[in-house]
Tab-separated table of C-alpha atoms in Angstrom:
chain	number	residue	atom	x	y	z
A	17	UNK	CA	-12.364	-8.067	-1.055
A	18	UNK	CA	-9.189	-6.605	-0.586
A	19	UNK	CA	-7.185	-8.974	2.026
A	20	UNK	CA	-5.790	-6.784	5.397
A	21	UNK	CA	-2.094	-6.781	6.091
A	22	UNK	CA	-0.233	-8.564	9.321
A	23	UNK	CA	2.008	-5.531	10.642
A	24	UNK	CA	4.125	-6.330	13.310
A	25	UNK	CA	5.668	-3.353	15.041
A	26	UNK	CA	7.956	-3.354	17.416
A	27	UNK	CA	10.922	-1.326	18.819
A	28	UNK	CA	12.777	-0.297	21.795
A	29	UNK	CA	11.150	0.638	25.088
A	30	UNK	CA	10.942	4.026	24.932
A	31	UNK	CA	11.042	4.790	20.967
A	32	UNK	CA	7.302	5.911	20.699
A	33	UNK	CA	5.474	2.713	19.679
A	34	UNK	CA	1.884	3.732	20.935
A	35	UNK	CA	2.511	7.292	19.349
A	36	UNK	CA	2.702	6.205	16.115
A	37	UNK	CA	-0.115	3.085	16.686
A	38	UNK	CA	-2.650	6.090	17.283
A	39	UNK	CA	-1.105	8.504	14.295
A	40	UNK	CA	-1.901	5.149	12.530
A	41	UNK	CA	-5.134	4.908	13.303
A	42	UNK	CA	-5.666	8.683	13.068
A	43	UNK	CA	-4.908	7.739	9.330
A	44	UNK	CA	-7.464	4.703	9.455
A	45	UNK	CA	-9.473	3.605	12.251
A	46	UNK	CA	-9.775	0.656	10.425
A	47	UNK	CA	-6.901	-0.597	11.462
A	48	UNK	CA	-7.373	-2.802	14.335
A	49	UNK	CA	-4.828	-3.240	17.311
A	50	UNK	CA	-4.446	-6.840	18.066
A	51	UNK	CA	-5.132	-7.297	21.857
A	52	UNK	CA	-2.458	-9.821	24.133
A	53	UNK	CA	-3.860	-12.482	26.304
A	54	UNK	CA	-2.698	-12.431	29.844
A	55	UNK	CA	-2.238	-14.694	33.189
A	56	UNK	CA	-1.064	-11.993	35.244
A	57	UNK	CA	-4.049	-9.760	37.666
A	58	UNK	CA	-6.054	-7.002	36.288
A	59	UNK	CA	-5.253	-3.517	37.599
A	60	UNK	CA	-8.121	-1.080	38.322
A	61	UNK	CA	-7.079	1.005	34.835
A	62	UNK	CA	-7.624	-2.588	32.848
A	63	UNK	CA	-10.816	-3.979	31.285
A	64	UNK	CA	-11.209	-7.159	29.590
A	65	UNK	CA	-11.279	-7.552	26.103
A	66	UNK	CA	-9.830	-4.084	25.588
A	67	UNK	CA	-6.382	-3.732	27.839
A	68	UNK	CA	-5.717	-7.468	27.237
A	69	UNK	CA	-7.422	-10.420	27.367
A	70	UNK	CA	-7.111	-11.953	31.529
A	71	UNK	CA	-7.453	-15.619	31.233
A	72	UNK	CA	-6.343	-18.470	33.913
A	73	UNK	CA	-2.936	-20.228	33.782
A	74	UNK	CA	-4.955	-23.372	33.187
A	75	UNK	CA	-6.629	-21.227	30.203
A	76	UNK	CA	-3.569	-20.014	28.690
A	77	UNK	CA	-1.716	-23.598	28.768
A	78	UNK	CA	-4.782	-25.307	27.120
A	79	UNK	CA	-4.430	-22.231	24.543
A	80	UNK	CA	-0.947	-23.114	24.423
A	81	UNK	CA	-1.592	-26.464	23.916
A	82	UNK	CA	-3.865	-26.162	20.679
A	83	UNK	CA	-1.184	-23.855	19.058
A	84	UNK	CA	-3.300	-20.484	19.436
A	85	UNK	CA	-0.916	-18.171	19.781
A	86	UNK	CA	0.975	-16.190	17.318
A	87	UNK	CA	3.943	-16.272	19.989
A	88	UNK	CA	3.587	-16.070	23.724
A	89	UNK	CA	5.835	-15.257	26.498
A	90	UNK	CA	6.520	-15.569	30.459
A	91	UNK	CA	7.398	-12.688	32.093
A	92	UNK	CA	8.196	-12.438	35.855
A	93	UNK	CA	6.037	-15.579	36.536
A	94	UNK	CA	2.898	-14.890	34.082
A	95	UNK	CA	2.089	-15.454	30.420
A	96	UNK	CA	1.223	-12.722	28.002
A	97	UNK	CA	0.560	-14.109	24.625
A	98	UNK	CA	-1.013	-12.768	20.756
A	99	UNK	CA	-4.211	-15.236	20.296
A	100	UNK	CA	-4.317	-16.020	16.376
A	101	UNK	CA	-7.904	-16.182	16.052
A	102	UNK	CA	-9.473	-12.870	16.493
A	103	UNK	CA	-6.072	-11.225	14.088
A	104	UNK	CA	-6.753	-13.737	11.013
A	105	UNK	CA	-10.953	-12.934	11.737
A	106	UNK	CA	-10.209	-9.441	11.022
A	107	UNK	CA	-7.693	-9.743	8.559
A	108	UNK	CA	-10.432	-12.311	6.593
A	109	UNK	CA	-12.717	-8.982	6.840
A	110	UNK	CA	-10.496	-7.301	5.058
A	111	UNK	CA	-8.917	-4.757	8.167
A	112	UNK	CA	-5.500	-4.340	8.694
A	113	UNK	CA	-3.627	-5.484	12.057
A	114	UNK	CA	-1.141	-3.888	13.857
A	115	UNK	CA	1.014	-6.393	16.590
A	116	UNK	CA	2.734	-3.890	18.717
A	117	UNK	CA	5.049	-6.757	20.422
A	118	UNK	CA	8.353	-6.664	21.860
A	119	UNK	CA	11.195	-8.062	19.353
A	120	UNK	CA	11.344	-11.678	20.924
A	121	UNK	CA	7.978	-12.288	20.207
A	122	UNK	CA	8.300	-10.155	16.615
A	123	UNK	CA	10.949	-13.028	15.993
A	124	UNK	CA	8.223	-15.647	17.015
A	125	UNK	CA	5.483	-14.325	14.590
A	126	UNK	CA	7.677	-13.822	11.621
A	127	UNK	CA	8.468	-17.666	11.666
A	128	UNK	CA	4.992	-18.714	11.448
A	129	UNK	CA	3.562	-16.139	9.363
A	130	UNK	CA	5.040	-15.645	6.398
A	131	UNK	CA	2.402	-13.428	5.017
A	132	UNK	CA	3.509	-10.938	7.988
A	133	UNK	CA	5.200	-7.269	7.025
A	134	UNK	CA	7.526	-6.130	9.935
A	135	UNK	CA	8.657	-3.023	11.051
A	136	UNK	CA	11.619	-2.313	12.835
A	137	UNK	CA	11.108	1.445	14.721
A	138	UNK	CA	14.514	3.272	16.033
A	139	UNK	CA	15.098	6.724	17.449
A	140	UNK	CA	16.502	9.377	15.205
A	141	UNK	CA	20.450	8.869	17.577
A	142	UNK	CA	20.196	5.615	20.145
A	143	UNK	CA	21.437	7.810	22.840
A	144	UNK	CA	17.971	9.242	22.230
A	145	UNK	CA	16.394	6.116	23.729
A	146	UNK	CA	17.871	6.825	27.159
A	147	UNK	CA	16.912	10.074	27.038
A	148	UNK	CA	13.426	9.048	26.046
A	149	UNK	CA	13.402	6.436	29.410
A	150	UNK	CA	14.396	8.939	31.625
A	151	UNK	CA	12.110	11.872	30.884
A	152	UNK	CA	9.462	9.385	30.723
A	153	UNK	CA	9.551	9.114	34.584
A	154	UNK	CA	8.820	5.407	34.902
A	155	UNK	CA	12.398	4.178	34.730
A	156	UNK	CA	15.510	5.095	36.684
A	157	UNK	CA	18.569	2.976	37.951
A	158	UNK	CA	18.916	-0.374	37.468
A	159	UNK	CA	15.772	-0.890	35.480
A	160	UNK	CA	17.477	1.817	33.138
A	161	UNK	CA	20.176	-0.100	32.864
A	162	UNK	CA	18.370	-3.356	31.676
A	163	UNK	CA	16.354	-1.483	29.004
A	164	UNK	CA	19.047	0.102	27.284
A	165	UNK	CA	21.058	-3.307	27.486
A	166	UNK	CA	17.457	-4.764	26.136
A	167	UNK	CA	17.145	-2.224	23.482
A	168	UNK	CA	20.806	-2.589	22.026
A	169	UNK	CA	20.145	-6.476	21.400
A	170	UNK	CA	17.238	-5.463	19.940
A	171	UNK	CA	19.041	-3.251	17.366
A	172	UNK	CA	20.982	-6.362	16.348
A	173	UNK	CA	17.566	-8.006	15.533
A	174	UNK	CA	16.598	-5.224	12.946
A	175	UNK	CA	18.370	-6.431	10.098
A	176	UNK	CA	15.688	-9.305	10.496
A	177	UNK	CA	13.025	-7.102	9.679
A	178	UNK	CA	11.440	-6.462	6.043
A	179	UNK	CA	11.709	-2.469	7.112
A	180	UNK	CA	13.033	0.017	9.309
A	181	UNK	CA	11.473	3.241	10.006
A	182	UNK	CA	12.450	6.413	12.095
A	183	UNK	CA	10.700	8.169	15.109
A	184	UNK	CA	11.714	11.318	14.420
A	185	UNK	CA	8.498	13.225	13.603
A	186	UNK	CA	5.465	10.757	14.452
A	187	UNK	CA	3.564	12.446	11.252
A	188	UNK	CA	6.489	11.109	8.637
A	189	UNK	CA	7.102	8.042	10.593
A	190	UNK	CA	3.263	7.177	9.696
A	191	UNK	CA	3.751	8.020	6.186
A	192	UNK	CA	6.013	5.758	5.735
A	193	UNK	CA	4.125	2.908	7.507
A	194	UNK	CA	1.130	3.478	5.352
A	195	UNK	CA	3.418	3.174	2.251
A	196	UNK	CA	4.442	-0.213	3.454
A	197	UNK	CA	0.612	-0.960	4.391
A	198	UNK	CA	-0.525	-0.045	0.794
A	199	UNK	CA	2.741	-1.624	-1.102
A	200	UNK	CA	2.012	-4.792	0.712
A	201	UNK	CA	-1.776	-5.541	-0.963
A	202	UNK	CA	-0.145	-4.335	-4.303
A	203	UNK	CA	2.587	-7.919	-3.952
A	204	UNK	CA	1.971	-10.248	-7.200
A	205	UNK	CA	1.404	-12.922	-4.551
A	206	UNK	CA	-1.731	-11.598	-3.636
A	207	UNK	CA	-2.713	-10.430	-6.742
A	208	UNK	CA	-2.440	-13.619	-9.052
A	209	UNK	CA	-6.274	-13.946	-9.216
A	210	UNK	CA	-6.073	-11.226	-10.830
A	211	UNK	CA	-4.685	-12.525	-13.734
A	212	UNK	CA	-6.818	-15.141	-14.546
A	213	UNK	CA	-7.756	-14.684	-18.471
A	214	UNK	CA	-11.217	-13.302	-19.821
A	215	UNK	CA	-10.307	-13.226	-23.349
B	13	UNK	CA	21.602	11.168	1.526
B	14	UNK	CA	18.558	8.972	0.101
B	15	UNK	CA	19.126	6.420	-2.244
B	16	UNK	CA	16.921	6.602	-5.279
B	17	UNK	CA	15.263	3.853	-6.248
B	18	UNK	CA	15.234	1.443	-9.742
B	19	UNK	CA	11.822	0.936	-10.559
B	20	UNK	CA	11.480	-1.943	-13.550
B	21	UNK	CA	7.776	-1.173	-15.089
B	22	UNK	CA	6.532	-3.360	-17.517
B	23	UNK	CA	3.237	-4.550	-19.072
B	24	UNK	CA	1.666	-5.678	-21.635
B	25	UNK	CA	1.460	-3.160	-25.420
B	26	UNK	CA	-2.099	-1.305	-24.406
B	27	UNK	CA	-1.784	-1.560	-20.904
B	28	UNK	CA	-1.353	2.354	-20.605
B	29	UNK	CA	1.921	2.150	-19.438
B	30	UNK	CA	3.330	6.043	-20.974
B	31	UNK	CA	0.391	7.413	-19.147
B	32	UNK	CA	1.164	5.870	-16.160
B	33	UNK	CA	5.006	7.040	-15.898
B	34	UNK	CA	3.592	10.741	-16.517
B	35	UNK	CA	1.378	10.543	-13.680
B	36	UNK	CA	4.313	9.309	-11.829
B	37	UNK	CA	6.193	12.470	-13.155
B	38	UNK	CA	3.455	14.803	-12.261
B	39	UNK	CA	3.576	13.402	-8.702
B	40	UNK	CA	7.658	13.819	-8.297
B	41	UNK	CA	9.445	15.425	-11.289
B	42	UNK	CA	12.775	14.689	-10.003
B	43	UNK	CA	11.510	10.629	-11.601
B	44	UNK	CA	13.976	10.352	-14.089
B	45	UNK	CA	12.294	8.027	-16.675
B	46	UNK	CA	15.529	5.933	-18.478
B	47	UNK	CA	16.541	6.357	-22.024
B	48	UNK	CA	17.365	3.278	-24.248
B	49	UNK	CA	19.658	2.911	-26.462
B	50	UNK	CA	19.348	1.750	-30.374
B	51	UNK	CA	21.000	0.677	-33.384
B	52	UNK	CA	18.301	1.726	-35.615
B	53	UNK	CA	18.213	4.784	-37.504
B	54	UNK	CA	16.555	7.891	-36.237
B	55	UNK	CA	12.971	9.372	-37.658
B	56	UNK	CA	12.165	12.503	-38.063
B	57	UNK	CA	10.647	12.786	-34.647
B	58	UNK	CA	13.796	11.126	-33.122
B	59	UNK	CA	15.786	13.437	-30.765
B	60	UNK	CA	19.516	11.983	-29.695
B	61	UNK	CA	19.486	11.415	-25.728
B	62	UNK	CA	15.339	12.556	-25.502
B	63	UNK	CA	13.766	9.696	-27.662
B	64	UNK	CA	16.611	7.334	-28.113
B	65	UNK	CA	20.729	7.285	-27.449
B	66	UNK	CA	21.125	6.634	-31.222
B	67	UNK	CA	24.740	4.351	-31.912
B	68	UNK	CA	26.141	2.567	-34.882
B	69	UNK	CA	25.917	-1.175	-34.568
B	70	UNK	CA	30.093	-1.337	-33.611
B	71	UNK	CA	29.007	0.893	-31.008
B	72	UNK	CA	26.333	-1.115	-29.322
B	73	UNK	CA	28.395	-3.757	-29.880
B	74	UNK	CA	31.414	-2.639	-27.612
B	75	UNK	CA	29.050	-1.939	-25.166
B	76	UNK	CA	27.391	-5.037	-24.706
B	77	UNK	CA	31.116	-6.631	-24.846
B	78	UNK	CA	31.518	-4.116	-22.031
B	79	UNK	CA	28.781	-5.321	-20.198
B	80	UNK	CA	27.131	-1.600	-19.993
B	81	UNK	CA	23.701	-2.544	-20.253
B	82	UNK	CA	21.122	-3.911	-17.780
B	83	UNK	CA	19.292	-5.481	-20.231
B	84	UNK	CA	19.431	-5.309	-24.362
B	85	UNK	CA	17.854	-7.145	-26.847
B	86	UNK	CA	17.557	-7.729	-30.971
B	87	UNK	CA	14.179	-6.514	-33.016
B	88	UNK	CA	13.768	-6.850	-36.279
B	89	UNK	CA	17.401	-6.921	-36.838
B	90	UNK	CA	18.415	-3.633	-34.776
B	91	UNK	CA	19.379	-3.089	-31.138
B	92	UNK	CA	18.398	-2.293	-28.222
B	93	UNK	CA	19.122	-1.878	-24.973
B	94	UNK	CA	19.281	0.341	-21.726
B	95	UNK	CA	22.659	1.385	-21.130
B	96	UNK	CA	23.620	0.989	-16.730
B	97	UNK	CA	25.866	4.029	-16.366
B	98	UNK	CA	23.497	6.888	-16.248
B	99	UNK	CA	20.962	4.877	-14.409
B	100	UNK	CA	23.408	4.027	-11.743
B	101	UNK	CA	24.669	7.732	-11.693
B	102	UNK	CA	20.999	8.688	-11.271
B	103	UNK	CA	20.281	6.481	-8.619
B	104	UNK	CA	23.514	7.734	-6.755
B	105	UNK	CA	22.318	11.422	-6.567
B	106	UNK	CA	19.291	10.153	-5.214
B	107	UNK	CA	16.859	10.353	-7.565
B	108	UNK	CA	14.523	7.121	-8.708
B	109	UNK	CA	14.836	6.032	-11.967
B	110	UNK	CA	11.801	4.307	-13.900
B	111	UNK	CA	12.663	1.203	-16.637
B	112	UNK	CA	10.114	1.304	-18.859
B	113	UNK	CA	10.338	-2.229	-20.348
B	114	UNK	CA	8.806	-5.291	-22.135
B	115	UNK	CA	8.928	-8.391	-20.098
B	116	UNK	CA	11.729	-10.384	-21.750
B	117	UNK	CA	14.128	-6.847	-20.707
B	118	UNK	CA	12.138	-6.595	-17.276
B	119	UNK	CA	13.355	-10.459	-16.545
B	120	UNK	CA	16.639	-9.394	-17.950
B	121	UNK	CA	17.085	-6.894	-15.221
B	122	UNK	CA	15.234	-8.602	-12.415
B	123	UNK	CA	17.909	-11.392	-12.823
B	124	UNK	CA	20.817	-8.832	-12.727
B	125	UNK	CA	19.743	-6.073	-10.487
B	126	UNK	CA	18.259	-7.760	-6.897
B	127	UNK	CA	18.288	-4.174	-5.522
B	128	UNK	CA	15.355	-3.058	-8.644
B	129	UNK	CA	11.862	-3.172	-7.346
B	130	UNK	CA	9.648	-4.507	-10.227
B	131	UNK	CA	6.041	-3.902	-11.500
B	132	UNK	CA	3.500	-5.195	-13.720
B	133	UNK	CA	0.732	-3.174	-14.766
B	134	UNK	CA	-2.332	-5.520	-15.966
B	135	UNK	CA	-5.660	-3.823	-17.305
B	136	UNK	CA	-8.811	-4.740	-15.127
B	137	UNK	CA	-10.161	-7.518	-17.428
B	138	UNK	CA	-7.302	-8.816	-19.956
B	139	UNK	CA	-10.090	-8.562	-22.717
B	140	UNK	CA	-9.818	-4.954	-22.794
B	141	UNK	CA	-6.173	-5.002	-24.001
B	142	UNK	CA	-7.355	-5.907	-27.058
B	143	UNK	CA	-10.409	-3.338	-27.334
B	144	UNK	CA	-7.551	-0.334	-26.124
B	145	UNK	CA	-5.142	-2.095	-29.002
B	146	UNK	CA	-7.625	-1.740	-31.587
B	147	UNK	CA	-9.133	1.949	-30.150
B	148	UNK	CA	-5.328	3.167	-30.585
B	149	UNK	CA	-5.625	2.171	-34.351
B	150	UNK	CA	-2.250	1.410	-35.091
B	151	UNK	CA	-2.386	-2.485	-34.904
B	152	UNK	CA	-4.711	-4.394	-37.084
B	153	UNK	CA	-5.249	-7.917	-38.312
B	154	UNK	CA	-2.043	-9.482	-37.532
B	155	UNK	CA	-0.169	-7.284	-35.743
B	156	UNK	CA	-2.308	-7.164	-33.344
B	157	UNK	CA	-3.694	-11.394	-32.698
B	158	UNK	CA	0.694	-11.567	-32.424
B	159	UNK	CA	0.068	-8.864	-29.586
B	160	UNK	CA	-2.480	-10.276	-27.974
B	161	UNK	CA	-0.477	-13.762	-27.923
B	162	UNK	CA	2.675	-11.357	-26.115
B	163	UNK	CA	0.306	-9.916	-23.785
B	164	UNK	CA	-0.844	-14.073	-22.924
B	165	UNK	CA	2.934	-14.641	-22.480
B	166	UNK	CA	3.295	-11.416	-20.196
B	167	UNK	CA	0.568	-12.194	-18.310
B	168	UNK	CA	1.806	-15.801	-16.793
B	169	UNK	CA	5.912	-13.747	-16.426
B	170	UNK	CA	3.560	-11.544	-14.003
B	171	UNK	CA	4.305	-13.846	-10.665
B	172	UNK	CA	7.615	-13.165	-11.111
B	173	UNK	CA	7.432	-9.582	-10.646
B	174	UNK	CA	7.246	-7.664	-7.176
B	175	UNK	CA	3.892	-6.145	-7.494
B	176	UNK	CA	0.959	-6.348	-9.663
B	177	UNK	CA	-1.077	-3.002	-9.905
B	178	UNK	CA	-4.028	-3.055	-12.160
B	179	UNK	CA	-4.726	0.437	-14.630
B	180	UNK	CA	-8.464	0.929	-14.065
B	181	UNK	CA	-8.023	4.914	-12.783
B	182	UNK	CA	-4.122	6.153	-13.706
B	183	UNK	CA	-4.566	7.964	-10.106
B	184	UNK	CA	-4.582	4.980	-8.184
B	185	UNK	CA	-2.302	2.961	-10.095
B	186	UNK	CA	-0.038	6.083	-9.383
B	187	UNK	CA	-0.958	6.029	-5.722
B	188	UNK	CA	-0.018	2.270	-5.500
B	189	UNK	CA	3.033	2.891	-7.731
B	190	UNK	CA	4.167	5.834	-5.289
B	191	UNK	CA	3.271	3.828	-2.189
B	192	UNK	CA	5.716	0.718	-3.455
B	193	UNK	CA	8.982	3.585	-3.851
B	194	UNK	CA	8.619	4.978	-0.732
B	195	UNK	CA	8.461	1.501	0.943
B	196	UNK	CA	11.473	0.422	-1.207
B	197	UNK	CA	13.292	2.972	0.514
B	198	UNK	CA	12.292	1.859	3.925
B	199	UNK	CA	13.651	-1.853	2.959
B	200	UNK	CA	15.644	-2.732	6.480
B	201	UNK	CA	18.856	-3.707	3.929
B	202	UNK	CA	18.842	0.051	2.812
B	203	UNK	CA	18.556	1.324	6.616
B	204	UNK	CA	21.672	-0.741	8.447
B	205	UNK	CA	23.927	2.342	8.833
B	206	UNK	CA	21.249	3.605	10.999
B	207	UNK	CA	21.774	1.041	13.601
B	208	UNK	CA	24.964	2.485	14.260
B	209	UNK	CA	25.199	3.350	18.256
B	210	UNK	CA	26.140	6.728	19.239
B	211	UNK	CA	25.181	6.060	23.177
């Protein structure tokens, strides 16, 4: 059984991560989005299990507190997390898994997981990114402000990545990402069973 | 412009290795597949800069006192070796450039070039090098038990390649081999000038 691949994704706010998670999986709905674990309260448009996973505060410390996370956060007063055990189930079955996580928590996950491949995503120009905010809709002023500031510290971070890939068009931006996907299996780590001599 | 990239391929004698390099070529001509260089003399088949760069002995000499090879090596009392300028000057213009190599040149290279991206090519079961050794009838007896023991040798250098890709159908090796070049060129160390801020 061929092994899946740990992708972490991540990017600036605003570069078009969910675009190219669903060209992705256009490409192979095997691949399996890992879902976060959250303590903050469910909006009508969320459903369990799907949007994230809503557990308690006491729940997510006690997750916390066996090491289940691939890396967790607090954000304005509640926790959002990636639980481990449902990314290395799938992986085991042989699916690939994207983490679509902002770069702190990228940082987080390529620590402990070695076995990870991470992608960096930019825009084409960083002005772009702005742009991108604004026509969006859901960001103007101050908030602005604080994601571009985010987004350029995030830049600094992408040197830390094993690749970097362009939004420009989605469609070539998934080609490469399913390059990386398939180079990764072919790595002589992974294949040194392979080896073994029937001679 | 894109930076080619320098693909080291090696493998053991019977592994397929020529037919894999022109299914490479038939997937992107502009593969430019390197040309070694040798001391000994030229058959009647031999073509100057198509088979082999053909020199005199004080020749190769200067140029290994030069230190204008990636990787060179004595056989049976004659030379050989890959010469670095017109790989470099291929890789500059873009295009990727394939080292078709035993191991002892591949480790040669590996050790000298961190930028190459290397690959071994195994067969699916290691008995059938021998059975595609014998079926292409020009090693017998001798010969071929001292190939066999290479191929053993080859096989446990394979962990300290990049990738493994096995030859079962030349397609898919192809597909891997095409998937692990256009990830090399996605390698974050290759993208930093993108980073650059134009906000």
């Amino acid at each position: 059984m061929k092994r899946g691949s740990l992708l972490i994704l991540s990017g600036p706010s605003g570069v078009g991560k969910g675009t190219v998670v669903k060209e992705l999986r256009k490409r192979n709905d095997q691949i399996w989005l890992s879902i976060s674990a959250t303590t903050r309260a469910p909006r009508p448009e969320d459903k369990d299990g799907v949007t994230y996973w809503f557990k308690t505060k006491a729940e997510f410390e006690d997750m916390i507190a066996k090491d289940q996370f691939l890396e967790h956060a607090c954000y304005s007063g509640n926790y959002y997390g990636s639980p481990e055990g449902p990314v290395d189930e799938m992986l085991r079955s042989g699916r690939d898994v994207v983490l679509e996580i902002e770069a702190q928590g990228a940082l987080q996950v390529m620590q402990r997981r070695p076995d990870a491949v991470s992608v960096f995503i930019i825009a084409p120009e960083f002005s772009q990114i702005r742009q991108r905010l604004l026509h969006r809709g859901d960001t103007t002023g101050d908030d602005l402000e604080k994601r571009i500031a985010t987004a350029r510290w995030e830049y600094t971070q992408a040197p830390k990545y094993d690749y970097i890939v362009v939004n420009d068009r989605v469609e070539d931006c998934a080609d490469e990402i399913m390059a990386i996907l398939a180079a990764d299996k072919c790595k002589a780590e992974y294949r040194k069973e392979l080896l073994k001599e029937d001679d």
